[in-house]
Amino acid sequence: MKRPSGVFFNRYQSKIALSYLTILVIMLALLNTYPIWISQNFMFGHARETMMARASLLTTTLAGLDSLTPESVARVMAVMDDRAQYRTVVVDRYGLAVYDNLTTGAITGRYALSAEVADALSGMEVFRSSYADAAFDSRCAMPVMARGVVLGALYLGRYDTAQGALLSGLQANLITVSILIFAVVILFSAFIALALTRRISGILRGIRAAYGGDYAYRLPVRGRDELAEVAERLNQLFSILHKTEGLRQRFVSDASHELKTPLAAVRLLTDSILETPDMSAETVREFVADIGRETERLSRMTEKLMSLSRLDTRPAGQTGSSDPAAVTRRVSRMLEPLAKSAGVDLRCELAEDCRIPAGEDDLVQIVYNLIDNAIKYNKPGGEVRVFVFKKDDEAQLVVADTGAGIPKDELPRIFDRFYRVDKARSRAAGGEGLGLSIAAETAARLGGSIAAESELDKGSRFTVRFPLCSPGDESV
């Protein structure tokens, strides 16, 4: 089923793009908050330091007065007050304002009821500051004390729009930069998402093609990253599937063809018996005997096909250990009557120190098929020689015959399923073209190999090589 796709992004592209945008939003949030927070704290600290230093100087001077009266305070503040920097208010011990440097809106003669003044009259030093509407509003209050007695309090205030404008400008610049970064990153993330998912989409197309049976499809391999390795591995898998599918189709075709011949013969003979009421008993017996032979041939072919099927599904590797000399001796005794009836001399030369990591059943399959073929396709008075010996770090099984031999151009195909060099002669001998396939595939599954040499009119030689058992496996 085809998944619906969006206009710009499919689901994976959206995830990649959203990942970039999430990281971007976090970075921009930090960009727009941390510098402002640092700047505010710096300005708050600077205002506190300067205002408290100024308030300390003024309260120290005012503490030298006998009392805080409008006249005495005015004389001191005429020299000390800095009207350009701060609003300055002095109150007596009762909170009555005796001095205010504002020219308009002054509270002189009235009670100052701010929280900062109340705290200062109680003996506390107070500083508060806030930032709003592009301005810093800073306030501090300090008690005026003489000989441990609170004579009154000093209040300083400053509404700083100049510093506020600097911070507001910084905020505006950060917002502008953030918008530009956001736009660039959106374009960049879209480009990266499209570039990355384009390659993933190509891999998915290849998988869909293989799923649909197109094993010849090959993915383009670009770069040396993980996606390139995935594409390369998939191409190798497609090659294996393509080869396997070809073998499967050929196997089905060959099996159908091979099974069709004996079935057609059985049907023909059966129809002949049924459609000929006056057929003699002797002729019927001959036809029934022919049907029996064809049925046996079908049975042998089915059994070998089942053996090949089991080989295809069984895991490769060691299934025990066995002595190839003992197995070969047993198989040769089984086939001795066949050799005598064919007029073939069967001889064995077997070394006893060649234990290999293979189960006896598997080894019997190989030895039986090789010796059976060597006898069947030999000539009267011919010979079959079987050798088992150790060479270097491997055991070798050699089966040599003096038969008609195999043409050189046919040797590469003799291990293919259902392949026969001389089809008419193979059928006459009861061959199905499966024995060598079973031997070769069994040897390969056990970690061994099989090779064939042949010369026309002189015979053939098959060599099977197996790894020897390691010391720890010999008793298995």
Coordinates of C-alpha atoms in Angstrom, one line a residue:
M1 CA 0.0 0.0 0.0
K2 CA 1.4 3.4 -1.0
R3 CA 1.6 5.9 1.8
P4 CA 0.2 9.4 1.3
S5 CA 2.9 12.0 0.9
G6 CA 2.8 15.7 1.8
V7 CA 3.4 18.6 -0.5
F8 CA 6.9 19.4 0.7
F9 CA 7.9 16.7 3.2
N10 CA 7.2 13.1 3.8
R11 CA 7.1 11.8 7.4
Y12 CA 10.8 11.2 7.7
Q13 CA 11.7 14.6 6.2
S14 CA 9.3 16.3 8.6
K15 CA 11.1 14.6 11.6
I16 CA 14.5 15.8 10.4
A17 CA 13.3 19.3 9.7
L18 CA 11.5 19.4 13.1
S19 CA 14.6 18.2 14.8
Y20 CA 16.6 21.1 13.3
L21 CA 13.9 23.6 14.2
T22 CA 13.6 22.3 17.8
I23 CA 17.4 22.8 18.3
L24 CA 17.1 26.2 16.6
V25 CA 14.2 27.4 18.8
I26 CA 16.2 26.4 21.9
M27 CA 19.3 28.2 20.7
L28 CA 17.3 31.4 19.7
A29 CA 15.5 31.4 23.1
L30 CA 18.9 31.3 24.8
L31 CA 20.2 34.0 22.5
N32 CA 17.3 36.3 23.3
T33 CA 17.2 35.7 27.1
Y34 CA 20.7 35.0 28.4
P35 CA 22.4 38.2 27.1
I36 CA 19.5 40.4 28.2
W37 CA 19.5 38.8 31.6
I38 CA 23.2 39.3 31.9
S39 CA 22.9 42.9 30.8
Q40 CA 20.1 43.6 33.2
N41 CA 22.0 42.1 36.2
F42 CA 25.0 44.1 35.3
M43 CA 23.0 47.4 35.1
F44 CA 21.2 46.6 38.3
G45 CA 24.5 45.9 40.1
H46 CA 26.1 49.1 38.7
A47 CA 23.1 51.2 39.8
R48 CA 23.2 49.6 43.3
E49 CA 26.9 50.3 43.7
T50 CA 26.7 53.9 42.6
M51 CA 23.5 54.8 44.4
M52 CA 24.4 53.2 47.7
A53 CA 27.8 54.9 47.6
R54 CA 26.1 58.2 47.0
A55 CA 23.5 57.6 49.7
S56 CA 26.3 56.7 52.2
L57 CA 28.1 59.9 51.5
L58 CA 25.0 62.1 52.0
T59 CA 23.8 60.3 55.1
T60 CA 27.3 60.6 56.7
T61 CA 27.2 64.4 56.0
L62 CA 23.6 64.8 57.3
A63 CA 24.5 62.8 60.4
G64 CA 26.6 65.8 61.5
L65 CA 23.6 68.0 62.0
D66 CA 21.9 68.4 65.3
S67 CA 18.5 67.7 63.7
L68 CA 17.0 67.4 60.3
T69 CA 15.2 70.6 59.6
P70 CA 14.4 72.1 56.2
E71 CA 16.9 74.9 56.7
S72 CA 19.8 72.8 57.9
V73 CA 19.3 70.1 55.3
A74 CA 18.9 72.7 52.5
R75 CA 22.3 74.3 53.4
V76 CA 24.0 70.9 53.2
M77 CA 22.2 69.8 50.0
A78 CA 23.0 73.1 48.3
V79 CA 26.6 71.9 48.3
M80 CA 26.1 68.1 48.1
D81 CA 23.0 67.5 45.9
D82 CA 23.4 66.3 42.3
R83 CA 20.1 67.1 40.7
A84 CA 21.1 65.8 37.3
Q85 CA 21.6 62.3 38.5
Y86 CA 19.1 61.5 41.3
R87 CA 15.9 62.6 42.9
T88 CA 16.8 63.2 46.5
V89 CA 14.4 63.3 49.4
V90 CA 15.3 63.7 53.1
V91 CA 12.7 62.9 55.9
D92 CA 12.9 63.4 59.6
R93 CA 12.4 60.6 62.2
Y94 CA 8.6 60.9 61.7
G95 CA 8.7 60.5 57.9
L96 CA 8.0 64.1 57.2
A97 CA 9.8 65.3 54.1
V98 CA 12.1 68.2 55.0
Y99 CA 13.9 68.3 51.6
D100 CA 13.0 67.3 48.0
N101 CA 15.1 68.5 45.0
L102 CA 12.3 68.4 42.5
T103 CA 11.3 71.8 41.2
T104 CA 7.8 70.6 40.4
G105 CA 5.8 68.0 42.3
A106 CA 8.1 68.2 45.4
I107 CA 6.7 66.6 48.6
T108 CA 8.4 68.9 51.1
G109 CA 6.2 69.4 54.1
R110 CA 4.4 66.1 53.5
Y111 CA 4.9 62.6 54.8
A112 CA 6.8 60.3 52.5
L113 CA 5.0 57.0 52.7
S114 CA 7.0 54.8 50.4
A115 CA 8.1 51.3 51.5
E116 CA 11.8 52.2 51.0
V117 CA 11.5 55.2 53.4
A118 CA 9.7 53.1 56.0
D119 CA 12.4 50.4 55.9
A120 CA 15.1 53.1 56.2
L121 CA 13.5 54.7 59.3
S122 CA 13.5 51.2 60.9
G123 CA 17.3 51.2 60.4
M124 CA 17.6 49.2 57.2
E125 CA 19.5 50.0 54.0
V126 CA 17.3 49.4 51.0
F127 CA 17.9 49.1 47.2
R128 CA 15.3 48.1 44.6
S129 CA 15.4 48.3 40.8
S130 CA 13.3 47.2 37.9
Y131 CA 13.3 47.3 34.1
A132 CA 10.1 48.1 32.2
D133 CA 9.0 50.2 29.2
A134 CA 12.7 50.6 28.1
A135 CA 13.7 52.3 31.3
F136 CA 15.5 51.3 34.6
D137 CA 13.6 52.5 37.7
S138 CA 16.1 52.3 40.7
R139 CA 15.4 53.4 44.3
C140 CA 17.5 53.2 47.5
A141 CA 16.9 54.4 51.0
M142 CA 19.4 54.7 54.0
P143 CA 18.9 55.8 57.6
V144 CA 20.5 59.0 58.9
M145 CA 22.0 58.0 62.2
A146 CA 23.9 59.9 64.9
R147 CA 25.2 58.2 68.0
G148 CA 23.0 55.1 67.3
V149 CA 19.9 57.2 67.0
V150 CA 17.9 57.4 63.8
L151 CA 17.5 61.1 63.0
G152 CA 15.7 60.4 59.7
A153 CA 16.2 58.9 56.3
L154 CA 17.6 59.6 52.8
Y155 CA 15.8 58.5 49.7
L156 CA 17.5 58.4 46.2
G157 CA 15.6 57.6 43.0
R158 CA 16.6 57.4 39.3
Y159 CA 14.5 56.8 36.2
D160 CA 17.2 55.9 33.6
T161 CA 15.9 55.9 30.0
A162 CA 19.4 56.2 28.5
Q163 CA 20.5 52.8 29.8
G164 CA 17.1 51.4 29.1
A165 CA 17.3 52.5 25.5
L166 CA 20.7 50.7 25.2
L167 CA 19.1 47.4 26.5
S168 CA 16.0 47.9 24.3
G169 CA 18.3 48.4 21.3
L170 CA 20.2 45.2 22.2
Q171 CA 16.9 43.3 22.4
A172 CA 15.8 44.6 19.0
N173 CA 19.1 43.7 17.4
L174 CA 18.9 40.2 18.9
I175 CA 15.3 39.8 17.5
T176 CA 16.5 40.9 14.0
V177 CA 19.4 38.5 14.1
S178 CA 17.2 35.7 15.4
I179 CA 14.7 36.2 12.5
L180 CA 17.6 36.0 10.0
I181 CA 19.1 32.9 11.6
F182 CA 15.7 31.3 11.8
A183 CA 15.1 31.9 8.0
V184 CA 18.5 30.6 7.1
V185 CA 18.3 27.5 9.2
I186 CA 14.8 26.7 7.9
L187 CA 16.2 26.7 4.4
F188 CA 19.3 24.8 5.4
S189 CA 17.2 22.2 7.3
A190 CA 14.9 21.7 4.4
F191 CA 17.9 21.3 2.1
I192 CA 19.5 18.7 4.4
A193 CA 16.2 16.9 4.9
L194 CA 15.6 16.7 1.2
A195 CA 19.1 15.6 0.4
L196 CA 19.2 12.9 3.1
T197 CA 15.7 11.5 2.4
R198 CA 16.3 11.5 -1.3
R199 CA 19.0 8.8 -0.8
I200 CA 16.7 7.0 1.7
S201 CA 13.8 7.2 -0.8
G202 CA 16.2 5.6 -3.4
I203 CA 16.9 2.8 -1.1
L204 CA 13.2 2.3 -0.5
R205 CA 12.5 2.2 -4.2
G206 CA 15.1 -0.5 -4.5
I207 CA 13.5 -2.5 -1.7
R208 CA 10.0 -2.1 -3.3
A209 CA 11.5 -3.2 -6.6
A210 CA 13.0 -6.4 -5.0
Y211 CA 9.7 -7.0 -3.2
G212 CA 8.0 -6.9 -6.5
G213 CA 10.4 -9.5 -7.9
D214 CA 12.7 -7.1 -9.8
Y215 CA 16.0 -8.5 -8.4
A216 CA 18.0 -7.0 -11.2
Y217 CA 17.5 -3.5 -9.7
R218 CA 20.7 -1.9 -8.5
L219 CA 21.0 1.1 -6.1
P220 CA 23.5 3.9 -6.9
V221 CA 26.3 3.9 -4.3
R222 CA 27.5 7.5 -3.5
G223 CA 30.0 8.4 -0.8
R224 CA 31.4 6.3 2.0
D225 CA 28.9 6.9 4.8
E226 CA 26.4 4.5 6.4
L227 CA 23.8 5.0 3.7
A228 CA 26.3 4.1 1.0
E229 CA 27.2 0.9 2.9
V230 CA 23.5 0.1 3.2
A231 CA 23.0 0.6 -0.6
E232 CA 26.1 -1.6 -1.3
R233 CA 24.8 -4.4 1.0
L234 CA 21.4 -4.3 -0.5
N235 CA 22.9 -4.6 -4.0
Q236 CA 24.8 -7.7 -2.9
L237 CA 21.5 -9.0 -1.4
F238 CA 19.7 -8.3 -4.7
S239 CA 22.4 -10.1 -6.6
I240 CA 22.0 -13.2 -4.4
L241 CA 18.2 -13.0 -4.8
H242 CA 18.6 -12.6 -8.5
K243 CA 20.8 -15.7 -8.7
T244 CA 18.6 -17.7 -6.4
E245 CA 15.5 -16.8 -8.3
G246 CA 17.2 -17.9 -11.5
L247 CA 18.2 -21.2 -9.9
R248 CA 14.7 -21.7 -8.5
Q249 CA 13.1 -21.1 -11.9
R250 CA 15.5 -23.4 -13.6
F251 CA 15.0 -26.0 -10.9
V252 CA 11.2 -25.8 -11.2
S253 CA 11.5 -26.1 -15.0
D254 CA 13.9 -29.0 -14.9
A255 CA 12.0 -30.8 -12.2
S256 CA 8.7 -30.4 -14.1
H257 CA 10.4 -31.7 -17.2
E258 CA 12.0 -34.7 -15.5
L259 CA 8.9 -35.7 -13.6
K260 CA 6.7 -35.3 -16.8
T261 CA 8.6 -38.1 -18.7
P262 CA 8.0 -41.0 -16.2
L263 CA 4.5 -39.8 -15.5
A264 CA 3.7 -39.7 -19.3
A265 CA 5.1 -43.2 -19.7
V266 CA 3.0 -44.5 -16.8
R267 CA -0.1 -42.9 -18.2
L268 CA 0.6 -44.3 -21.7
L269 CA 1.1 -47.8 -20.4
T270 CA -2.0 -47.6 -18.2
D271 CA -4.2 -46.3 -21.0
S272 CA -2.9 -49.1 -23.3
I273 CA -3.9 -51.7 -20.8
L274 CA -7.3 -50.1 -20.2
E275 CA -8.1 -49.6 -23.9
T276 CA -7.0 -53.1 -25.0
P277 CA -9.5 -55.6 -23.5
D278 CA -8.0 -58.5 -25.4
M279 CA -4.4 -57.8 -24.4
S280 CA -2.5 -61.0 -23.5
A281 CA -1.6 -61.7 -19.9
E282 CA 2.1 -61.7 -20.8
T283 CA 1.9 -58.3 -22.5
V284 CA 0.0 -57.0 -19.4
R285 CA 2.8 -58.2 -17.1
E286 CA 5.4 -56.5 -19.3
F287 CA 3.5 -53.2 -19.2
V288 CA 3.0 -53.5 -15.4
A289 CA 6.7 -54.2 -15.0
D290 CA 7.5 -51.1 -17.0
I291 CA 5.0 -49.1 -14.9
G292 CA 6.9 -50.4 -11.8
R293 CA 10.2 -49.3 -13.2
E294 CA 8.9 -45.9 -13.9
T295 CA 7.4 -45.7 -10.5
E296 CA 10.7 -46.6 -8.9
R297 CA 12.4 -44.0 -10.9
L298 CA 9.8 -41.4 -9.7
S299 CA 10.4 -42.6 -6.1
R300 CA 14.2 -42.2 -6.5
M301 CA 13.8 -38.8 -8.0
T302 CA 11.4 -37.6 -5.3
E303 CA 13.7 -38.9 -2.6
K304 CA 16.7 -37.1 -4.0
L305 CA 14.7 -33.9 -4.4
M306 CA 13.7 -34.2 -0.7
S307 CA 17.4 -34.6 0.1
L308 CA 18.2 -31.4 -1.8
S309 CA 15.4 -29.6 0.0
R310 CA 16.7 -30.7 3.4
L311 CA 20.2 -29.5 2.4
D312 CA 18.7 -26.1 1.4
T313 CA 17.1 -25.7 4.8
R314 CA 19.7 -27.2 7.2
P315 CA 22.2 -24.9 8.8
A316 CA 25.7 -25.1 7.6
G317 CA 28.4 -26.3 9.9
Q318 CA 29.6 -29.3 11.9
T319 CA 27.1 -32.0 12.8
G320 CA 29.5 -34.4 14.5
S321 CA 32.6 -36.2 13.4
S322 CA 33.2 -39.4 11.4
D323 CA 36.0 -41.5 9.8
P324 CA 35.8 -41.3 6.0
A325 CA 37.7 -44.5 5.6
A326 CA 35.1 -46.5 7.7
V327 CA 32.2 -44.8 5.8
T328 CA 33.8 -45.5 2.4
R329 CA 34.5 -49.1 3.3
R330 CA 30.8 -49.6 4.3
V331 CA 29.4 -47.9 1.2
S332 CA 31.8 -49.9 -1.1
R333 CA 30.5 -53.1 0.4
M334 CA 26.9 -52.0 -0.3
L335 CA 27.7 -51.2 -3.9
E336 CA 29.9 -54.3 -4.5
P337 CA 27.0 -56.3 -6.0
L338 CA 26.1 -53.4 -8.4
A339 CA 29.8 -53.3 -9.5
K340 CA 29.9 -57.0 -10.1
S341 CA 26.7 -57.0 -12.1
A342 CA 28.1 -54.2 -14.3
G343 CA 31.4 -56.0 -14.7
V344 CA 33.3 -53.2 -12.9
D345 CA 36.2 -53.8 -10.6
L346 CA 35.8 -51.7 -7.4
R347 CA 38.9 -51.3 -5.2
C348 CA 39.6 -49.0 -2.2
E349 CA 42.8 -47.7 -0.6
L350 CA 41.8 -46.1 2.7
A351 CA 44.0 -44.4 5.3
E352 CA 42.6 -44.6 8.9
D353 CA 43.9 -41.3 10.4
C354 CA 41.6 -38.9 8.6
R355 CA 38.7 -38.1 11.0
I356 CA 36.7 -35.1 9.7
P357 CA 34.0 -32.8 11.3
A358 CA 31.0 -34.3 9.4
G359 CA 28.1 -36.5 10.3
E360 CA 28.1 -40.1 8.9
D361 CA 24.8 -39.6 7.1
D362 CA 26.2 -36.6 5.2
L363 CA 29.4 -38.4 4.4
V364 CA 27.4 -41.4 3.1
Q365 CA 25.5 -39.2 0.7
I366 CA 28.7 -37.9 -0.8
V367 CA 30.5 -41.3 -1.0
Y368 CA 27.5 -43.2 -2.2
N369 CA 26.7 -40.8 -5.1
L370 CA 30.2 -40.6 -6.3
I371 CA 30.9 -44.4 -6.3
D372 CA 27.4 -45.1 -7.7
N373 CA 28.0 -42.7 -10.6
A374 CA 31.4 -44.2 -11.2
I375 CA 29.9 -47.7 -11.5
K376 CA 26.8 -46.8 -13.6
Y377 CA 28.7 -44.7 -16.2
N378 CA 31.7 -47.1 -16.5
K379 CA 32.1 -49.8 -19.1
P380 CA 32.2 -53.6 -18.8
G381 CA 35.7 -54.6 -17.6
G382 CA 36.3 -51.1 -16.2
E383 CA 37.7 -50.1 -12.9
V384 CA 36.7 -47.8 -10.0
R385 CA 39.4 -46.7 -7.6
V386 CA 38.5 -45.1 -4.3
F387 CA 41.2 -43.4 -2.1
V388 CA 41.0 -41.8 1.3
F389 CA 44.1 -40.1 2.6
K390 CA 45.4 -37.1 4.6
K391 CA 47.3 -34.3 2.8
D392 CA 48.6 -31.3 4.7
D393 CA 45.8 -30.1 7.0
E394 CA 42.9 -31.7 5.1
A395 CA 41.4 -35.1 4.3
Q396 CA 40.8 -36.1 0.7
L397 CA 38.4 -38.6 -0.9
V398 CA 39.2 -39.5 -4.5
V399 CA 36.9 -41.5 -6.7
A400 CA 38.4 -42.4 -10.1
D401 CA 36.8 -44.4 -12.9
T402 CA 37.7 -45.7 -16.4
G403 CA 34.4 -44.7 -18.0
A404 CA 33.7 -42.7 -21.1
G405 CA 34.7 -39.4 -19.5
I406 CA 33.1 -36.0 -19.7
P407 CA 33.7 -33.3 -22.4
K408 CA 35.7 -30.4 -21.1
D409 CA 33.1 -27.8 -21.9
E410 CA 30.5 -29.7 -19.9
L411 CA 32.6 -30.1 -16.7
P412 CA 31.5 -26.7 -15.1
R413 CA 27.9 -27.8 -15.2
I414 CA 28.0 -31.3 -14.0
F415 CA 27.1 -30.2 -10.4
D416 CA 24.0 -28.4 -11.5
R417 CA 20.7 -30.0 -10.6
F418 CA 19.2 -32.2 -13.3
Y419 CA 22.1 -31.7 -15.6
R420 CA 23.2 -34.9 -17.5
V421 CA 26.1 -35.2 -19.9
D422 CA 24.5 -38.0 -22.0
K423 CA 20.7 -37.7 -21.3
A424 CA 19.8 -40.9 -23.1
R425 CA 22.5 -43.0 -21.4
S426 CA 21.7 -41.4 -18.0
R427 CA 18.0 -42.3 -18.3
A428 CA 19.0 -45.9 -19.3
A429 CA 21.2 -46.1 -16.2
G430 CA 18.4 -44.7 -14.0
G431 CA 20.1 -41.4 -13.4
E432 CA 18.2 -38.2 -12.6
G433 CA 21.0 -35.7 -12.7
L434 CA 20.8 -35.1 -9.0
G435 CA 23.5 -37.3 -7.4
L436 CA 26.4 -34.9 -8.1
S437 CA 24.4 -31.9 -7.0
I438 CA 23.7 -33.7 -3.7
A439 CA 27.4 -34.5 -3.2
A440 CA 28.6 -31.0 -4.1
E441 CA 26.0 -29.2 -1.9
T442 CA 26.6 -31.6 1.1
A443 CA 30.4 -31.1 0.8
A444 CA 30.0 -27.3 0.7
R445 CA 27.6 -27.3 3.7
L446 CA 30.3 -29.3 5.7
G447 CA 33.0 -26.7 4.8
G448 CA 34.6 -28.9 2.1
S449 CA 34.8 -28.7 -1.7
I450 CA 34.5 -31.0 -4.7
A451 CA 36.3 -30.9 -8.0
A452 CA 36.2 -33.0 -11.2
E453 CA 38.8 -33.9 -13.8
S454 CA 38.0 -35.9 -16.9
E455 CA 39.3 -37.0 -20.3
L456 CA 37.1 -38.5 -23.0
D457 CA 37.4 -42.2 -23.4
K458 CA 39.8 -42.4 -20.4
G459 CA 37.6 -41.7 -17.4
S460 CA 36.9 -39.2 -14.7
R461 CA 38.4 -38.3 -11.3
F462 CA 36.4 -36.6 -8.5
T463 CA 38.3 -35.2 -5.5
V464 CA 36.5 -34.1 -2.3
R465 CA 38.4 -32.1 0.3
F466 CA 37.5 -31.8 3.9
P467 CA 39.1 -30.0 6.9
L468 CA 40.4 -32.3 9.5
C469 CA 39.0 -32.4 13.0
S470 CA 40.7 -30.3 15.6
P471 CA 42.1 -32.2 18.6
G472 CA 39.0 -31.2 20.7
D473 CA 36.6 -32.5 18.1
E474 CA 38.0 -35.9 17.4
S475 CA 36.0 -37.6 20.1
V476 CA 32.7 -36.1 19.0

